[in-house]
mmCIF file of C-alpha atoms in Angstrom:
data_model
loop_
_atom_site.group_PDB
_atom_site.id
_atom_site.type_symbol
_atom_site.label_atom_id
_atom_site.label_comp_id
_atom_site.label_asym_id
_atom_site.label_seq_id
_atom_site.Cartn_x
_atom_site.Cartn_y
_atom_site.Cartn_z
ATOM 1 C CA UNK A 1 15.201 20.093 6.684
ATOM 2 C CA UNK A 2 14.534 18.711 10.146
ATOM 3 C CA UNK A 3 12.131 15.752 10.349
ATOM 4 C CA UNK A 4 8.518 16.679 10.943
ATOM 5 C CA UNK A 5 8.011 13.435 12.825
ATOM 6 C CA UNK A 6 8.796 9.744 13.142
ATOM 7 C CA UNK A 7 7.269 7.053 10.977
ATOM 8 C CA UNK A 8 7.132 3.601 12.525
ATOM 9 C CA UNK A 9 6.724 1.148 9.663
ATOM 10 C CA UNK A 10 8.444 -1.392 7.437
ATOM 11 C CA UNK A 11 9.932 -0.041 4.185
ATOM 12 C CA UNK A 12 8.305 -2.817 2.146
ATOM 13 C CA UNK A 13 4.803 -2.303 3.543
ATOM 14 C CA UNK A 14 2.479 -0.752 0.998
ATOM 15 C CA UNK A 15 1.122 1.820 3.430
ATOM 16 C CA UNK A 16 4.635 2.871 4.362
ATOM 17 C CA UNK A 17 5.512 3.276 0.660
ATOM 18 C CA UNK A 18 2.502 5.566 0.164
ATOM 19 C CA UNK A 19 3.317 7.655 3.256
ATOM 20 C CA UNK A 20 6.959 8.058 2.298
ATOM 21 C CA UNK A 21 5.917 9.045 -1.216
ATOM 22 C CA UNK A 22 3.548 11.734 0.060
ATOM 23 C CA UNK A 23 6.313 13.027 2.305
ATOM 24 C CA UNK A 24 8.850 13.077 -0.508
ATOM 25 C CA UNK A 25 6.520 14.900 -2.907
ATOM 26 C CA UNK A 26 6.004 17.579 -0.277
ATOM 27 C CA UNK A 27 9.658 17.785 0.766
ATOM 28 C CA UNK A 28 8.977 16.404 4.249
ATOM 29 C CA UNK A 29 11.606 14.441 6.123
ATOM 30 C CA UNK A 30 10.523 11.593 8.377
ATOM 31 C CA UNK A 31 12.702 9.771 10.904
ATOM 32 C CA UNK A 32 12.422 5.994 10.465
ATOM 33 C CA UNK A 33 13.633 3.937 13.441
ATOM 34 C CA UNK A 34 14.730 0.362 12.856
ATOM 35 C CA UNK A 35 12.680 -1.732 15.226
ATOM 36 C CA UNK A 36 11.410 -5.261 15.768
ATOM 37 C CA UNK A 37 7.779 -6.236 16.160
ATOM 38 C CA UNK A 38 8.844 -8.868 18.664
ATOM 39 C CA UNK A 39 10.940 -6.448 20.715
ATOM 40 C CA UNK A 40 8.990 -3.220 20.566
ATOM 41 C CA UNK A 41 10.809 -0.248 22.075
ATOM 42 C CA UNK A 42 9.182 1.371 25.050
ATOM 43 C CA UNK A 43 8.997 4.707 23.211
ATOM 44 C CA UNK A 44 6.742 3.043 20.651
ATOM 45 C CA UNK A 45 4.444 1.104 22.970
ATOM 46 C CA UNK A 46 4.022 4.075 25.289
ATOM 47 C CA UNK A 47 2.348 5.996 22.458
ATOM 48 C CA UNK A 48 0.889 3.189 20.334
ATOM 49 C CA UNK A 49 -0.218 0.466 22.717
ATOM 50 C CA UNK A 50 -2.337 -1.288 20.067
ATOM 51 C CA UNK A 51 0.897 -2.196 18.318
ATOM 52 C CA UNK A 52 -0.052 -1.792 14.669
ATOM 53 C CA UNK A 53 2.075 -0.175 11.992
ATOM 54 C CA UNK A 54 2.441 2.210 10.341
ATOM 55 C CA UNK A 55 2.119 4.948 12.929
ATOM 56 C CA UNK A 56 3.213 8.585 12.897
ATOM 57 C CA UNK A 57 4.642 10.541 15.795
ATOM 58 C CA UNK A 58 4.789 14.265 15.070
ATOM 59 C CA UNK A 59 7.444 16.492 16.549
ATOM 60 C CA UNK A 60 4.607 18.631 17.887
ATOM 61 C CA UNK A 61 3.262 15.697 19.917
ATOM 62 C CA UNK A 62 0.512 14.721 17.456
ATOM 63 C CA UNK A 63 0.267 10.952 17.154
ATOM 64 C CA UNK A 64 -1.633 9.111 14.439
ATOM 65 C CA UNK A 65 -2.178 5.502 13.378
ATOM 66 C CA UNK A 66 -3.696 3.828 10.302
ATOM 67 C CA UNK A 67 -1.814 4.162 7.044
ATOM 68 C CA UNK A 68 -4.580 5.929 5.078
ATOM 69 C CA UNK A 69 -5.077 8.515 7.818
ATOM 70 C CA UNK A 70 -1.348 9.274 8.011
ATOM 71 C CA UNK A 71 -1.035 9.661 4.252
ATOM 72 C CA UNK A 72 -4.047 11.929 4.132
ATOM 73 C CA UNK A 73 -2.795 14.040 7.044
ATOM 74 C CA UNK A 74 0.579 14.609 5.446
ATOM 75 C CA UNK A 75 -1.125 15.415 2.149
ATOM 76 C CA UNK A 76 -3.304 17.988 3.900
ATOM 77 C CA UNK A 77 -0.386 19.858 5.469
ATOM 78 C CA UNK A 78 1.822 19.762 2.381
ATOM 79 C CA UNK A 79 2.301 22.362 -0.303
ATOM 80 C CA UNK A 80 1.611 19.968 -3.201
ATOM 81 C CA UNK A 81 -2.092 19.392 -3.746
ATOM 82 C CA UNK A 82 -2.742 15.630 -3.727
ATOM 83 C CA UNK A 83 -6.298 15.815 -2.419
ATOM 84 C CA UNK A 84 -8.188 17.911 -4.998
ATOM 85 C CA UNK A 85 -9.046 21.591 -5.397
ATOM 86 C CA UNK A 86 -12.784 21.553 -4.745
ATOM 87 C CA UNK A 87 -15.415 19.391 -3.068
ATOM 88 C CA UNK A 88 -16.003 17.225 -6.164
ATOM 89 C CA UNK A 89 -12.312 16.560 -6.700
ATOM 90 C CA UNK A 90 -11.778 15.736 -3.058
ATOM 91 C CA UNK A 91 -14.693 13.305 -3.253
ATOM 92 C CA UNK A 92 -13.246 11.632 -6.359
ATOM 93 C CA UNK A 93 -9.859 11.209 -4.641
ATOM 94 C CA UNK A 94 -11.584 9.707 -1.610
ATOM 95 C CA UNK A 95 -13.718 7.447 -3.825
ATOM 96 C CA UNK A 96 -10.756 5.919 -5.651
ATOM 97 C CA UNK A 97 -8.647 5.700 -2.507
ATOM 98 C CA UNK A 98 -11.365 3.669 -0.813
ATOM 99 C CA UNK A 99 -12.032 1.601 -3.917
ATOM 100 C CA UNK A 100 -8.376 0.548 -4.052
ATOM 101 C CA UNK A 101 -8.147 -0.261 -0.364
ATOM 102 C CA UNK A 102 -11.442 -2.121 -0.147
ATOM 103 C CA UNK A 103 -11.765 -3.859 -3.475
ATOM 104 C CA UNK A 104 -8.072 -4.794 -3.920
ATOM 105 C CA UNK A 105 -6.404 -4.199 -0.564
ATOM 106 C CA UNK A 106 -8.816 -6.281 1.552
ATOM 107 C CA UNK A 107 -8.822 -9.434 -0.603
ATOM 108 C CA UNK A 108 -5.054 -9.050 -1.024
ATOM 109 C CA UNK A 109 -4.697 -9.082 2.743
ATOM 110 C CA UNK A 110 -6.936 -12.144 2.968
ATOM 111 C CA UNK A 111 -4.757 -13.975 0.436
ATOM 112 C CA UNK A 112 -1.577 -13.070 2.275
ATOM 113 C CA UNK A 113 -3.079 -14.277 5.521
ATOM 114 C CA UNK A 114 -3.704 -17.693 4.065
ATOM 115 C CA UNK A 115 -0.531 -18.052 1.983
ATOM 116 C CA UNK A 116 1.652 -17.157 4.964
ATOM 117 C CA UNK A 117 -0.814 -18.850 7.345
ATOM 118 C CA UNK A 118 -0.978 -16.145 9.966
ATOM 119 C CA UNK A 119 -4.666 -15.340 9.413
ATOM 120 C CA UNK A 120 -6.144 -18.747 8.578
ATOM 121 C CA UNK A 121 -4.994 -22.141 7.337
ATOM 122 C CA UNK A 122 -4.289 -22.217 3.622
ATOM 123 C CA UNK A 123 -7.402 -22.923 1.558
ATOM 124 C CA UNK A 124 -7.043 -22.737 -2.226
ATOM 125 C CA UNK A 125 -10.791 -22.267 -2.766
ATOM 126 C CA UNK A 126 -10.765 -19.205 -0.487
ATOM 127 C CA UNK A 127 -7.623 -17.905 -2.137
ATOM 128 C CA UNK A 128 -9.271 -18.241 -5.524
ATOM 129 C CA UNK A 129 -12.396 -16.509 -4.261
ATOM 130 C CA UNK A 130 -10.401 -13.512 -3.086
ATOM 131 C CA UNK A 131 -8.447 -13.544 -6.351
ATOM 132 C CA UNK A 132 -11.751 -13.335 -8.214
ATOM 133 C CA UNK A 133 -12.595 -10.210 -6.214
ATOM 134 C CA UNK A 134 -9.307 -8.647 -7.225
ATOM 135 C CA UNK A 135 -9.894 -9.633 -10.845
ATOM 136 C CA UNK A 136 -13.302 -7.957 -10.868
ATOM 137 C CA UNK A 137 -11.796 -4.773 -9.469
ATOM 138 C CA UNK A 138 -8.930 -4.809 -11.955
ATOM 139 C CA UNK A 139 -11.281 -5.323 -14.896
ATOM 140 C CA UNK A 140 -13.201 -2.248 -13.787
ATOM 141 C CA UNK A 141 -10.022 -0.243 -13.286
ATOM 142 C CA UNK A 142 -8.652 -1.261 -16.675
ATOM 143 C CA UNK A 143 -11.748 0.093 -18.423
ATOM 144 C CA UNK A 144 -11.698 3.245 -16.311
ATOM 145 C CA UNK A 145 -8.013 4.011 -16.918
ATOM 146 C CA UNK A 146 -8.353 3.274 -20.642
ATOM 147 C CA UNK A 147 -10.800 6.167 -20.843
ATOM 148 C CA UNK A 148 -8.601 8.575 -18.813
ATOM 149 C CA UNK A 149 -6.432 10.718 -21.169
ATOM 150 C CA UNK A 150 -4.330 11.847 -18.206
ATOM 151 C CA UNK A 151 -3.527 8.279 -17.193
ATOM 152 C CA UNK A 152 -4.345 9.129 -13.545
ATOM 153 C CA UNK A 153 -7.203 7.443 -11.697
ATOM 154 C CA UNK A 154 -9.057 10.343 -10.062
ATOM 155 C CA UNK A 155 -7.836 13.728 -11.331
ATOM 156 C CA UNK A 156 -5.857 14.995 -14.309
ATOM 157 C CA UNK A 157 -2.796 15.254 -12.082
ATOM 158 C CA UNK A 158 -1.176 12.965 -9.530
ATOM 159 C CA UNK A 159 -3.284 12.502 -6.384
ATOM 160 C CA UNK A 160 -3.232 10.496 -3.214
ATOM 161 C CA UNK A 161 -5.595 8.021 -4.931
ATOM 162 C CA UNK A 162 -2.891 7.186 -7.473
ATOM 163 C CA UNK A 163 -0.340 6.447 -4.780
ATOM 164 C CA UNK A 164 -2.773 4.250 -2.834
ATOM 165 C CA UNK A 165 -3.679 2.371 -6.024
ATOM 166 C CA UNK A 166 0.029 1.823 -6.725
ATOM 167 C CA UNK A 167 0.379 0.533 -3.179
ATOM 168 C CA UNK A 168 -2.300 -2.143 -3.475
ATOM 169 C CA UNK A 169 -1.058 -3.166 -6.911
ATOM 170 C CA UNK A 170 2.435 -3.599 -5.485
ATOM 171 C CA UNK A 171 1.138 -5.699 -2.608
ATOM 172 C CA UNK A 172 -1.126 -7.977 -4.646
ATOM 173 C CA UNK A 173 1.586 -8.543 -7.239
ATOM 174 C CA UNK A 174 4.439 -9.169 -4.859
ATOM 175 C CA UNK A 175 3.583 -10.114 -1.271
ATOM 176 C CA UNK A 176 0.292 -11.839 -2.059
ATOM 177 C CA UNK A 177 1.515 -13.237 -5.352
ATOM 178 C CA UNK A 178 -1.993 -12.960 -6.797
ATOM 179 C CA UNK A 179 -0.870 -11.655 -10.198
ATOM 180 C CA UNK A 180 1.880 -13.410 -12.134
ATOM 181 C CA UNK A 181 3.202 -12.204 -15.474
ATOM 182 C CA UNK A 182 0.336 -13.841 -17.357
ATOM 183 C CA UNK A 183 -2.283 -12.132 -15.246
ATOM 184 C CA UNK A 184 -0.542 -8.751 -15.400
ATOM 185 C CA UNK A 185 -0.557 -8.859 -19.182
ATOM 186 C CA UNK A 186 -4.355 -8.631 -19.108
ATOM 187 C CA UNK A 187 -4.204 -5.164 -17.531
ATOM 188 C CA UNK A 188 -1.918 -2.932 -19.624
ATOM 189 C CA UNK A 189 -3.523 0.324 -18.458
ATOM 190 C CA UNK A 190 -3.414 -0.657 -14.776
ATOM 191 C CA UNK A 191 0.301 -1.457 -14.968
ATOM 192 C CA UNK A 192 1.052 1.555 -17.138
ATOM 193 C CA UNK A 193 -0.494 3.581 -14.335
ATOM 194 C CA UNK A 194 1.723 1.809 -11.799
ATOM 195 C CA UNK A 195 4.801 2.547 -13.876
ATOM 196 C CA UNK A 196 3.848 6.178 -14.354
ATOM 197 C CA UNK A 197 3.210 6.813 -10.679
ATOM 198 C CA UNK A 198 6.157 4.917 -9.282
ATOM 199 C CA UNK A 199 8.724 6.168 -11.824
ATOM 200 C CA UNK A 200 8.263 9.733 -10.588
ATOM 201 C CA UNK A 201 11.749 10.904 -9.620
ATOM 202 C CA UNK A 202 10.501 12.049 -6.251
ATOM 203 C CA UNK A 203 9.232 8.634 -5.165
ATOM 204 C CA UNK A 204 10.722 5.888 -7.342
ATOM 205 C CA UNK A 205 13.256 4.844 -4.697
ATOM 206 C CA UNK A 206 10.376 3.474 -2.634
ATOM 207 C CA UNK A 207 8.895 1.296 -5.372
ATOM 208 C CA UNK A 208 9.968 -0.952 -8.254
ATOM 209 C CA UNK A 209 8.985 -4.256 -9.771
ATOM 210 C CA UNK A 210 11.780 -6.493 -8.547
ATOM 211 C CA UNK A 211 9.512 -8.228 -6.045
ATOM 212 C CA UNK A 212 6.726 -8.985 -8.555
ATOM 213 C CA UNK A 213 6.170 -12.735 -8.857
ATOM 214 C CA UNK A 214 6.517 -14.424 -12.243
ATOM 215 C CA UNK A 215 3.886 -17.031 -11.497
ATOM 216 C CA UNK A 216 0.803 -16.661 -9.319
ATOM 217 C CA UNK A 217 1.249 -18.246 -5.887
ATOM 218 C CA UNK A 218 -1.241 -21.081 -5.282
ATOM 219 C CA UNK A 219 0.330 -22.881 -2.349
ATOM 220 C CA UNK A 220 1.199 -21.975 1.236
ATOM 221 C CA UNK A 221 4.470 -20.227 1.918
ATOM 222 C CA UNK A 222 5.540 -20.041 5.581
ATOM 223 C CA UNK A 223 6.215 -16.435 6.478
ATOM 224 C CA UNK A 224 9.699 -17.366 7.669
ATOM 225 C CA UNK A 225 10.544 -18.265 4.048
ATOM 226 C CA UNK A 226 9.059 -15.286 2.165
ATOM 227 C CA UNK A 227 9.264 -12.115 4.197
ATOM 228 C CA UNK A 228 9.664 -9.258 1.773
ATOM 229 C CA UNK A 229 7.617 -6.876 3.826
ATOM 230 C CA UNK A 230 8.759 -7.455 7.379
ATOM 231 C CA UNK A 231 12.366 -8.660 7.040
ATOM 232 C CA UNK A 232 11.707 -12.109 8.435
ATOM 233 C CA UNK A 233 9.241 -11.148 11.139
ATOM 234 C CA UNK A 234 5.644 -12.123 11.616
ATOM 235 C CA UNK A 235 3.087 -10.318 9.479
ATOM 236 C CA UNK A 236 0.620 -9.920 12.308
ATOM 237 C CA UNK A 237 -0.534 -6.503 13.534
ATOM 238 C CA UNK A 238 -0.455 -4.689 10.217
ATOM 239 C CA UNK A 239 -2.941 -2.117 8.967
#
C-alpha cells in the first residue's frame, strides 16, 4: 500500500506512538523522514513554519499539526471504528481522550520540563505538585477501570481514548519518570489496561515497557543525558 502521507515526528514521542497505532490498526502506511530539530529540512519548514511535531502531510496536499488532531483525523478516515458509533459514544471517547491529555499529559509535560530543565529550572516542590495531579487522575482512573468489564476506558471495544491513555501512561512512566515500580503497583487496573492496549499485535512494535523507570525521578537530568524521546536533541517545540 502506498503511503497516505508523511508523519514528521520522533518514534519515542507519545503522540507519534498514538498516530502510528491508529494508522496500523487501519492499515495505513505513513512515510517517516529522519530529520533533526536543529537542522529542519526546507520541505518541513515550508509547510509547518511553527516548527512543532508531530505534523502530518497528506499526499493530497492536506497538512495538519497537533498530535490529537492528526490521530483523530486518521481515525475518522479509517475503516476501523475508533471514535464511537453514535453521538454518546463519540462524546465518551472525546471525554476520556481529553481527560488523559489534560489531567495526566499536562502535568507530565510540566515535570519533564523541569527535570530536563528546558521549561523551567528544577524545583522539587513543583515536581511534587504536578505528581500529585497525576496521582489524583490515576486514582480516579483505577476506580473507573476496575468497574469496566471490557477493560477499555470509554467503550466496550478499543477506541482512540485507549491509545491516548496508553500514550500518557508511557510518557509519565518513562520520560517524566513520575511513576517508579512502587508507584505503578498501586494501579493494577491502569497498567493492565496499558498492557492490553499495547500488546495488540497491530501496534505492539510501537510500545513496550523497557523505558519505564524503576525508581521515580526526583532530581534534574540534563536532556543531553536522558533523551529517550528525541535521540539526543532538545525537547523544545513538542506538542
